[in-house]
Coordinates of C-alpha atoms and ligand atoms in Angstrom, one line a residue:
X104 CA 83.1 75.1 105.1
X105 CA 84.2 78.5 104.4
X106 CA 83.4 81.1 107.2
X107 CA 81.5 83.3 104.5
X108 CA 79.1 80.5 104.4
X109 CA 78.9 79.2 108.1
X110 CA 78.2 82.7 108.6
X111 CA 75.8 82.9 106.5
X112 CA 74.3 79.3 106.9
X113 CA 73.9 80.7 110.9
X114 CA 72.3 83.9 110.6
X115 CA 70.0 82.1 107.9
X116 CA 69.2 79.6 110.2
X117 CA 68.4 82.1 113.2
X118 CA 67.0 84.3 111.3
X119 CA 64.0 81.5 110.2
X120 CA 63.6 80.4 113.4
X121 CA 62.9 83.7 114.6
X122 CA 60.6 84.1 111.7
X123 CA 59.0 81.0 112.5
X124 CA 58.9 81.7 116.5
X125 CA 57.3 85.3 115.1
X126 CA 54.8 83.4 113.0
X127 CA 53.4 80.7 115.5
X128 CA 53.2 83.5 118.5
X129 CA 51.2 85.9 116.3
X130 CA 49.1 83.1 115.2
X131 CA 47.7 82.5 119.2
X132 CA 47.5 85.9 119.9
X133 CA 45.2 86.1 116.3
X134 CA 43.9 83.0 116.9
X135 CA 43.1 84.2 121.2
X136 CA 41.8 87.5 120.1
X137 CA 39.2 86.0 117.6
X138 CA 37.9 83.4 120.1
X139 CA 37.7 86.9 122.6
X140 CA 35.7 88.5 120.5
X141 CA 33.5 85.3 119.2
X142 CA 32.9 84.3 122.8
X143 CA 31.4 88.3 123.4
X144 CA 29.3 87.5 120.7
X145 CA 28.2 84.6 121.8
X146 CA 27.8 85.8 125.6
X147 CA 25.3 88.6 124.7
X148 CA 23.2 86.7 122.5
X149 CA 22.8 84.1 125.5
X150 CA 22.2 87.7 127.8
X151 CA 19.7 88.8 125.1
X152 CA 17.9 84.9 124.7
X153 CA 17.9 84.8 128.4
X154 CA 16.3 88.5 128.9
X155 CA 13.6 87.4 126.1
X156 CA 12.8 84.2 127.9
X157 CA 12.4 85.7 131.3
X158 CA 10.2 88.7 130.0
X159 CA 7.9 85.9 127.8
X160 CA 8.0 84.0 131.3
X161 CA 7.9 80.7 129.3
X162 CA 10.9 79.0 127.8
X163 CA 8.6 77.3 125.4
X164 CA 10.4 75.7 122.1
X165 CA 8.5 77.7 120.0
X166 CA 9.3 80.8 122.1
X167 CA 12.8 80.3 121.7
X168 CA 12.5 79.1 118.1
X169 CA 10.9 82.4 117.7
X170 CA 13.6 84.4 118.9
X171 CA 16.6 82.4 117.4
X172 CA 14.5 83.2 113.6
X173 CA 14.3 87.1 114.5
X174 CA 17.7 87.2 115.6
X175 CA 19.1 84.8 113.0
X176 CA 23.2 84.2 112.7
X177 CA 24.0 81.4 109.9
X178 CA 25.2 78.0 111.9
X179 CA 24.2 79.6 114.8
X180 CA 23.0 76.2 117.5
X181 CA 21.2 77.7 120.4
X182 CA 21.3 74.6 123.3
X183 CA 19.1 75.2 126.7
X184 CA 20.3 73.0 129.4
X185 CA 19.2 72.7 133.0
X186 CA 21.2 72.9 135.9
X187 CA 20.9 69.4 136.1
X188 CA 22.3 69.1 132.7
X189 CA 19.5 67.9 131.1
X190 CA 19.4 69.1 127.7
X191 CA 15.5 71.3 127.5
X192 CA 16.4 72.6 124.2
X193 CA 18.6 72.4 120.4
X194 CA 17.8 74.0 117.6
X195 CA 19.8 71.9 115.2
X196 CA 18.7 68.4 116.8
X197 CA 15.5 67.1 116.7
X198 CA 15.2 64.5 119.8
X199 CA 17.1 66.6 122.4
X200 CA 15.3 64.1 124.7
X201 CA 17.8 61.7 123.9
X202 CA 21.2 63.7 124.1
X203 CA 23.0 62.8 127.7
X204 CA 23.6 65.2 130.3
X205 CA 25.8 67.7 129.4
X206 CA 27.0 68.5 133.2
X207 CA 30.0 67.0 132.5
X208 CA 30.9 69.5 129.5
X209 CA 33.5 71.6 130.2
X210 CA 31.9 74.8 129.2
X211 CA 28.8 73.8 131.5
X212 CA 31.0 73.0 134.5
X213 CA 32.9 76.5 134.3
X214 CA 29.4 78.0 133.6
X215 CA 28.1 76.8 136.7
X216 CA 31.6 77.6 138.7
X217 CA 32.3 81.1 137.2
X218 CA 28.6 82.1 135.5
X219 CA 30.1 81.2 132.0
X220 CA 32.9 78.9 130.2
X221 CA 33.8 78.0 126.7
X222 CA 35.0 75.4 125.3
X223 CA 37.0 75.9 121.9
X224 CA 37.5 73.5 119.3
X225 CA 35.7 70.6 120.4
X226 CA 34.6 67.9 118.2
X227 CA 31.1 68.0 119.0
X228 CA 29.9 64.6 119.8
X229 CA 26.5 65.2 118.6
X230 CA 26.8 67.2 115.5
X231 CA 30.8 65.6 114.2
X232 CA 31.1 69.3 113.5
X233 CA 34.2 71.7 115.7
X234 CA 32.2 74.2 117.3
X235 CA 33.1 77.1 119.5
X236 CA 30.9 77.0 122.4
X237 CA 29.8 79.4 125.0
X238 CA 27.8 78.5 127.8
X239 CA 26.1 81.2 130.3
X240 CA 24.4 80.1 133.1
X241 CA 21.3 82.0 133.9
X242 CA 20.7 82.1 137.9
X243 CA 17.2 83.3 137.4
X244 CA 15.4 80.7 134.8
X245 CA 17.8 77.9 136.4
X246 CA 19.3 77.5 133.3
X247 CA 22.5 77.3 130.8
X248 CA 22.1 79.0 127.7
X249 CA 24.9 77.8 125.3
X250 CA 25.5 79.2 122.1
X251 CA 28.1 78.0 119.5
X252 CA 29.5 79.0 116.2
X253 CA 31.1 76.6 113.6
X254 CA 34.8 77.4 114.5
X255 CA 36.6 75.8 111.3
X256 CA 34.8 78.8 109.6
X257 CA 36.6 81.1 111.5
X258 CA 40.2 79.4 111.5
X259 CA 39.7 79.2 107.9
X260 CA 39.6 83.1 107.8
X261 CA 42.4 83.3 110.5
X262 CA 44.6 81.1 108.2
X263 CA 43.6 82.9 105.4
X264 CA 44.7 86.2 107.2
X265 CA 48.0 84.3 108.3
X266 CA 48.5 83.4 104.9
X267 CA 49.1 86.5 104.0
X268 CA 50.9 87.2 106.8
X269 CA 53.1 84.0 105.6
X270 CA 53.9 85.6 102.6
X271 CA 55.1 88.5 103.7
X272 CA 57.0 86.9 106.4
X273 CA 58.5 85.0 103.5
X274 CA 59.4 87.9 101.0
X275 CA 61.0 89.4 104.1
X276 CA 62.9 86.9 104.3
X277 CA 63.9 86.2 101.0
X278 CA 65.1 89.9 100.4
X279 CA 67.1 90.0 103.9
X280 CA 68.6 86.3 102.8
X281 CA 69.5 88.2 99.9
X282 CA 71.1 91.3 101.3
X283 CA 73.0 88.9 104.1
X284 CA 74.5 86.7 101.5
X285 CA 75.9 89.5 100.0
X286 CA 77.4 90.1 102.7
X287 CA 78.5 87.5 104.2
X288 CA 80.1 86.7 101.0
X289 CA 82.2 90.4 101.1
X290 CA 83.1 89.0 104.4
X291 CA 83.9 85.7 103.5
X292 CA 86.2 86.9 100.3
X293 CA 88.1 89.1 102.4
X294 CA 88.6 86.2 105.0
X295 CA 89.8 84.2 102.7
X296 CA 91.9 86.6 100.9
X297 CA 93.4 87.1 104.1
X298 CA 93.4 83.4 104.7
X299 CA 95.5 82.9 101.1
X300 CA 97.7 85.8 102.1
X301 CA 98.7 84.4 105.1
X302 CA 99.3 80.8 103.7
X303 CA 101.6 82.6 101.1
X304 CA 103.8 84.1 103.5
X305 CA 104.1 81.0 105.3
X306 CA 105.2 79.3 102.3
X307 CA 107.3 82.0 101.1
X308 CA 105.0 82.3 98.2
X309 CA 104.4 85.7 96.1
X310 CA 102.5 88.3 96.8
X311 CA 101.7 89.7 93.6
X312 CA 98.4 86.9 92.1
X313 CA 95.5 88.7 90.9
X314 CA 93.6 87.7 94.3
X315 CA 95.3 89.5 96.3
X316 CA 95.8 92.8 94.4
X317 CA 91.9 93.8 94.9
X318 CA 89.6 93.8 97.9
X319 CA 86.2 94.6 98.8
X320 CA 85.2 98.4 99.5
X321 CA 84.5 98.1 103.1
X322 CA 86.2 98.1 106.4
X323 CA 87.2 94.5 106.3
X324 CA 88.3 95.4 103.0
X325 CA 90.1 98.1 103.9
X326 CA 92.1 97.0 106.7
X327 CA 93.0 93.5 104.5
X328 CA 94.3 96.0 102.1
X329 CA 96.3 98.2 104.1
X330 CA 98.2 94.8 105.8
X331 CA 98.6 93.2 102.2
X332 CA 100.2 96.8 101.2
X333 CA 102.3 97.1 104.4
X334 CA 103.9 93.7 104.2
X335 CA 104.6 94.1 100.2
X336 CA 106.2 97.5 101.1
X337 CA 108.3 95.4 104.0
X338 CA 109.1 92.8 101.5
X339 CA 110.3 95.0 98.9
X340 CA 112.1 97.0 101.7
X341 CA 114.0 94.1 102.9
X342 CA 114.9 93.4 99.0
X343 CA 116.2 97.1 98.8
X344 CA 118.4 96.6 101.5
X345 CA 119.5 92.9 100.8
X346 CA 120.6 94.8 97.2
X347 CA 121.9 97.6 99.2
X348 CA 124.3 95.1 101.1
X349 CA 125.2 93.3 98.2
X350 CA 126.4 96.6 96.4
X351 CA 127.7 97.6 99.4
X352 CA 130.1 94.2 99.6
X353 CA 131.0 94.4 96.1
X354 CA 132.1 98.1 96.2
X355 CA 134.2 96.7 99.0
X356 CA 135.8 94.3 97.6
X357 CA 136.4 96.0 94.3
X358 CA 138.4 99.8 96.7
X359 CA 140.0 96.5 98.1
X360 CA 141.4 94.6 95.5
X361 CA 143.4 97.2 93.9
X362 CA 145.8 97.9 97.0
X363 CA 145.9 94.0 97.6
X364 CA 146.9 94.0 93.8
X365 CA 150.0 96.7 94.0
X366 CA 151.2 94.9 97.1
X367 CA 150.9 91.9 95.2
X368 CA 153.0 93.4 92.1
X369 CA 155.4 94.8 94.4
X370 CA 156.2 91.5 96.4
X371 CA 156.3 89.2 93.1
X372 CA 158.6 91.8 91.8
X373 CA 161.0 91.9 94.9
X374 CA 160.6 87.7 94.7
X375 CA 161.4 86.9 90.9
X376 CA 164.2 89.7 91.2
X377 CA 166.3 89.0 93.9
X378 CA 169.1 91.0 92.5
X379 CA 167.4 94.5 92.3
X380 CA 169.5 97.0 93.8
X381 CA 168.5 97.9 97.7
X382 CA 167.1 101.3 96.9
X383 CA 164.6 99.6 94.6
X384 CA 163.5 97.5 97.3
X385 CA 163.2 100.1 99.6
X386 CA 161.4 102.0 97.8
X387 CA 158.8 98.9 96.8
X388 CA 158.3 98.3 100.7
X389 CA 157.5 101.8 101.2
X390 CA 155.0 101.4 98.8
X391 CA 153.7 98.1 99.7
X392 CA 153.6 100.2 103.2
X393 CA 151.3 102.8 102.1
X394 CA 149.1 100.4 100.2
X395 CA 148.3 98.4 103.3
X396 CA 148.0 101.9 105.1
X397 CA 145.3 102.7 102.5
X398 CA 143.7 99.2 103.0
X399 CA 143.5 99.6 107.0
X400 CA 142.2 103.1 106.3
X401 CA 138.8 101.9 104.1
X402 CA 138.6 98.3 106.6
X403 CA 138.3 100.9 109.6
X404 CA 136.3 103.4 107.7
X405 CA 133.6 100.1 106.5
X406 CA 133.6 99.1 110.3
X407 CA 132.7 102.7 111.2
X408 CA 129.8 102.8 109.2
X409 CA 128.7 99.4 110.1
X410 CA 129.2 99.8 114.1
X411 CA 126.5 102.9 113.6
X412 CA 124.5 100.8 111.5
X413 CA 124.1 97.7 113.6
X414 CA 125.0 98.8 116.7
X415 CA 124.5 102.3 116.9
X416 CA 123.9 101.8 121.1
X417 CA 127.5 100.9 121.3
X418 CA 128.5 104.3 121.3
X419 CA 129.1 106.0 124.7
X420 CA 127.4 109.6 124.9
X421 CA 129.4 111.9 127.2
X422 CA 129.6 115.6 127.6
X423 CA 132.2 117.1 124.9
X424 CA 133.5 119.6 123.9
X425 CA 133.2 120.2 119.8
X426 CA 135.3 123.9 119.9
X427 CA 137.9 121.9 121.5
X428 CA 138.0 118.7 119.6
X429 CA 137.9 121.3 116.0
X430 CA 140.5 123.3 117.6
X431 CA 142.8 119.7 117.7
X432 CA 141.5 119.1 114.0
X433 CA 142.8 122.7 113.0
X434 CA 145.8 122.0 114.3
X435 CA 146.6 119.0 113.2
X436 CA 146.0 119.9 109.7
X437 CA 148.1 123.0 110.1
X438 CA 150.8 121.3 107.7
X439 CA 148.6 120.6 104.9
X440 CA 146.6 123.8 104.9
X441 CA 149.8 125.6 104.4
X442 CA 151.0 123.2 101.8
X443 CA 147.7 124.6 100.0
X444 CA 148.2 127.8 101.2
X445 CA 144.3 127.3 102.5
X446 CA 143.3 129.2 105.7
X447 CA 141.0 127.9 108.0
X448 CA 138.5 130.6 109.5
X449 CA 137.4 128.9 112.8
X450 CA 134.5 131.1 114.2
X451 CA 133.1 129.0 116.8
X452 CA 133.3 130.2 120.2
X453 CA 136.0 128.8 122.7
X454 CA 134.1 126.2 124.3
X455 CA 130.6 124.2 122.7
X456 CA 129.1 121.8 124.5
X457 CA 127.3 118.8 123.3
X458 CA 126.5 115.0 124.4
X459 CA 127.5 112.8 122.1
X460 CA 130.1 110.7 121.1
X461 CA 134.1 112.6 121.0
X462 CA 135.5 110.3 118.1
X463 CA 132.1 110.0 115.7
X464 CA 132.4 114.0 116.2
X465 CA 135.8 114.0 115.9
X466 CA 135.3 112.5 112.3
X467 CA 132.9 114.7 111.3
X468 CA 134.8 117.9 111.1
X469 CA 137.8 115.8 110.4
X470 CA 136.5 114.1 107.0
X471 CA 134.7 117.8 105.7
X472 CA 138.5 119.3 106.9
X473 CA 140.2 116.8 104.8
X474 CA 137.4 116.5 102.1
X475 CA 138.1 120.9 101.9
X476 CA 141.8 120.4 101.5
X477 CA 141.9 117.8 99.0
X478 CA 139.0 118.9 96.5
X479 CA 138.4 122.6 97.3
X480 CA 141.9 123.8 95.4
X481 CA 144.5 125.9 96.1
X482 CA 144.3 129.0 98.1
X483 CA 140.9 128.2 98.9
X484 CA 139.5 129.2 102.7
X485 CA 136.9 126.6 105.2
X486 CA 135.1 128.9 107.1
X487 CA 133.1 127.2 110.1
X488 CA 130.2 129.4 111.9
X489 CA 127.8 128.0 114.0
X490 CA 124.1 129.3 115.4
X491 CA 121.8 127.7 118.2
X492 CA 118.9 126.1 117.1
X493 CA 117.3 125.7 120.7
X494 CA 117.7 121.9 121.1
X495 CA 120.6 121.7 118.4
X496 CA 123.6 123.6 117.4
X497 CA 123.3 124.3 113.7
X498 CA 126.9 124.4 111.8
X499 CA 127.6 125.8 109.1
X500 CA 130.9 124.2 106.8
X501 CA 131.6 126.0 104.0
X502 CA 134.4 126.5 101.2
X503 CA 135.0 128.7 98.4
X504 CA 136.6 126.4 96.2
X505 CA 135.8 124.4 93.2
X506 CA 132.9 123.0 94.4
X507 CA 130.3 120.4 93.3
X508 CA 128.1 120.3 90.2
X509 CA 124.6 120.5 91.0
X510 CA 123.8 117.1 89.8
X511 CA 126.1 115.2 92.1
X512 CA 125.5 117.4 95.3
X513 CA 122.1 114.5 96.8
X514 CA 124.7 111.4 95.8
X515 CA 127.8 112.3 97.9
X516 CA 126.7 111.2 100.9
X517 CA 126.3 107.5 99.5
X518 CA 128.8 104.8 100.6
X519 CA 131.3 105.0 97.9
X520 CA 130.2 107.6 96.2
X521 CA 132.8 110.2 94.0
X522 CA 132.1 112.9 92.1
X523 CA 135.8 112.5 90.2
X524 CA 136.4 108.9 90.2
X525 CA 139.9 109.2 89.2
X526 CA 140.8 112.5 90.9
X527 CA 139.3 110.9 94.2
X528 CA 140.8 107.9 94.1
X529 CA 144.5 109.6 93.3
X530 CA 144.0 111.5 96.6
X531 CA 143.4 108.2 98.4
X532 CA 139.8 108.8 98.8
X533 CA 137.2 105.8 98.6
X534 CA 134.1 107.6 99.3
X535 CA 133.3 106.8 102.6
X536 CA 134.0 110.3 104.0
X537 CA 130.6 111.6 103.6
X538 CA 128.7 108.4 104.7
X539 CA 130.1 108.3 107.8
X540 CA 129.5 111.9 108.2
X541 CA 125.7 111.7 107.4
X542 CA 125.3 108.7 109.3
X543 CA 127.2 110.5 112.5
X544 CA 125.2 113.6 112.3
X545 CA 121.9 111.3 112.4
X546 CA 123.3 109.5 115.1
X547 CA 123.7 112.8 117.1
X548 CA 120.3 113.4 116.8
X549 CA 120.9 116.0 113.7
X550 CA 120.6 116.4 109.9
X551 CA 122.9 117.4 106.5
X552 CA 122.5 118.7 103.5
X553 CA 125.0 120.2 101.1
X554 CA 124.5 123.2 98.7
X555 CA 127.0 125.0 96.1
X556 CA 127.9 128.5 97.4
X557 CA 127.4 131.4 95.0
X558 CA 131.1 132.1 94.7
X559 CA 132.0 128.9 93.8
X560 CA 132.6 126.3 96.3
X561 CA 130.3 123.8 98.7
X562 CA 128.6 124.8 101.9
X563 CA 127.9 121.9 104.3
X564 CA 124.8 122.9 106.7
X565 CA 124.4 120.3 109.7
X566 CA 122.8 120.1 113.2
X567 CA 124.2 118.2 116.0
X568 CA 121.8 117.6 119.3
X569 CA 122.9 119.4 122.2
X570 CA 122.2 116.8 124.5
X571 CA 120.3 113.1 124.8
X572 CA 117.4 114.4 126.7
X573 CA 115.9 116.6 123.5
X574 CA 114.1 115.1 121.1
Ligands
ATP775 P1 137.1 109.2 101.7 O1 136.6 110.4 102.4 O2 136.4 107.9 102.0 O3 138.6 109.0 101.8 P2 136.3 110.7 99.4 O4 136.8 111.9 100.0 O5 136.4 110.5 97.9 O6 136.8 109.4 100.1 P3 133.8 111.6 100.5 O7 134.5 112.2 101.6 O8 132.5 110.8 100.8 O9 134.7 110.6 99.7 O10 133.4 112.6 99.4 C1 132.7 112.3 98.2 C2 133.1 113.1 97.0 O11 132.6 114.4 97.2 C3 134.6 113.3 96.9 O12 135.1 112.2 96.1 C4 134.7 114.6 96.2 O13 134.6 114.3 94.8 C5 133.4 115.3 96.6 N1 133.7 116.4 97.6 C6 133.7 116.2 98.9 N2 134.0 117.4 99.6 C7 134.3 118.3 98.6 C8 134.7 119.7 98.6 N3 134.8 120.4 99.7 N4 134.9 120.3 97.4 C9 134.7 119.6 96.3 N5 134.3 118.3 96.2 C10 134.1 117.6 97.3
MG776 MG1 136.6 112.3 102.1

């Protein structure tokens, strides 16, 4: 059975046994309170007879007849008894004489113990009527005084009242059976929405059936929803990143394959033409050379990125030294700045100290160095300032050069990503540069974005954490 409707079948099922329990416990206390109040009646008309018969100083029949006509209640039976329970007196029998001693009654014996009793519902053996009886006992004539009432009269009304009561009781219960169903069938949707969802994913099933894309507007609801949505938006997460990989591979394979193809060319060549002079050859291994230089270059590169990527906790963070490692880079790239007749304007202080890692740095400022001297043009100048941003050290990499149109400027930092295909790949670039840049920064705690300087050129803005400890 489905929990919406065990729920519902329980709280039903409590529910109309409290009801019930409700129903029967107010029926004694009705049923208690009316005998109370009967048996008060009763009492003080036996007081009254009993004052009447001791004024008159005769309990004569027609004495008490006389009485019992003035102060007449309809089914009233009036029964005088002695203390030897010989019945003296019954208004509704005609030969009392013969009725049996009554000593044994029950209302009689707590009469005698207590000075009255009752006796409530007892088929009368006499009259084969239920009565409600009330015996007094009256210390000064010697005598019981009973009274008694029909009592089926007065259940009659009881049950009468009760069935109204029953009615209500029942509408009640119809309306809250109502209301609970309702929701207990909210609850039970939504538990086995949750239910389907659950079997889905273990089955590897979709996620996107009409069941599942709508849920009740309550809390249950609300917190099915949310863990439907979240695991969709993992899902399709895990799909982005599966398609990510695969692009990822195939741009790989593809900056691969032509250097593998050159070398190829140049090796069938020196194979099918074993009589080309030596300079040729030379000149073909060179090449073949620099191919596999190139193909070492984008394998490391691709092994850089994925070492931060999958195991970013492999990296060592020590104390370095970034003025000193761009110092090294400056240097280094002395050659080829002149070459471009470029000049270098290195305004960071002598020494800047970080925690982090010295060759991920190290590759920062060498791949926007290199990046500057390759794309920027010509007579072009890298200036690199830097400011402290309390926790980080905020750089700022900047070139007036040719720059980078607008549109491109949020793609470069994509794995294989060029803004001049050709051009790019002329230079012997692959478009890794960037990504490992980005992906170094973050690593360091930082951020980068890029922007086109007003006179031309592309400013690279950066942060790089000053040590583990800050956030
Ligand atoms: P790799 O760095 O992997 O050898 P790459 O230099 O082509 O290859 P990135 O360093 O990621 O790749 O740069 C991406 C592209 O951004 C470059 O191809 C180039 O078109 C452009 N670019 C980068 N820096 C500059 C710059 N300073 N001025 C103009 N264009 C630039
Ligand atoms: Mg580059």
């Amino acid at each position: 059975m489905a929990i919406g409707k065990k729920l519902s079948a329980s709280i039903t099922v409590i529910f109309g046994l409290f009801a019930f329990s409700f129903m029967v416990f107010q029926h004694y206390r009705e049923k208690e309170f009316k005998i109370e109040c009967l048996n008060i009646q009763l009492q003080d008309y036996n007081l009254r007879l009993s004052e009447s018969l001791y004024s008159s100083g005769s309990i004569a029949d027609s004495i008490v007849e006389s009485y019992i006509h003035r102060h007449e209640m309809q089914n009233l039976r009036v029964t005088i008894i002695d203390s030897l329970g010989q019945v003296l007196y019954d208004n509704r029998i005609q030969d009392y004489i013969t009725m049996d001693n009554h000593l044994h009654r029950k209302e009689i014996r707590e009469a005698s113990e207590k000075g009255q009793g009752t006796d409530i519902e007892r088929t009368s053996a006499t009259m084969g009527e239920e009565y409600f009886y009330s015996a007094t006992y009256i210390p000064q004539l010697g005598l019981f005084i009973r009274s008694a009432l029909p009592y089926n009269h007065d259940l009659k009304d009881s049950l009468r009242a009760e069935k109204e009561y029953i009615w209500l009781a029942l509408a009640v219960f119809i309306v809250l059976t109502f209301i609970l169903s309702r929701f207990t069938r909210k609850l039970g949707n939504n538990i086995n929405k949750l239910q389907t969802f659950a079997k889905r994913i273990a089955l590897g099933e979709s996620l996107e059936i009409e069941e599942l894309a709508e849920f009740s507007n309550d809390e249950l609801g609300e917190i099915a929803e949310r863990i439907v949505k979240i695991y969709k938006k993992l899902q399709i997460t895990k799909e982005e990143q599966n398609k990510l990989k695969r692009e990822l591979t195939q741009n790989a394979a593809h900056e691969l394959k032509t250097p593998v193809a050159s070398i190829q060319g140049y090796m069938e060549t020196i194979l099918t033409h074993p009589d080309i002079s030596d300079e040729m050859r030379q000149q073909f291994i060179v090449q073949c050379f620099s191919q596999a230089q190139r193909m070492t270059a984008i394998l490391q590169d691709i092994s850089t990125l994925n070492k931060i990527d999958e195991a970013p906790v492999a990296y060592e963070f020590n104390e370095v030294d970034i003025s000193q490692i761009v110092g090294q880079i400056v240097d280094a790239s002395a050659l080829h700045l002149k070459e471009h007749r470029m000049h270098f304007d290195n305004k960071l202080p002598s020494s800047l100290l970080a925690y982090g890692d010295a060759s991920l740095i190290h590759s920062i400022f060498r791949n926007l160095t290199d990046n500057a001297i390759s794309y920027a043009g010509d007579g072009s100048t890298i200036t690199l300032t830097h400011s402290d941003k309390d926790t980080h050290w905020q750089f700022t990499f900047s070139d007036n050069g040719v720059g980078i149109p607008a549109e491109h400027l949020s793609r470069i930092f994509e794995r294989f990503y060029r803004v001049d295909k050709g051009r790019s790949r002329k230079l012997g670039g692959t478009g890794l540069g960037l990504a490992i840049v980005k992906n170094a920064v973050q690593l360091h705690g930082g951020m980068i974005a890029a922007f086109q300087n007003k006179d031309g050129g592309v400013r690279f803005v950066f942060t790089i954490r000053k040590s583990v400890g800050h956030p």
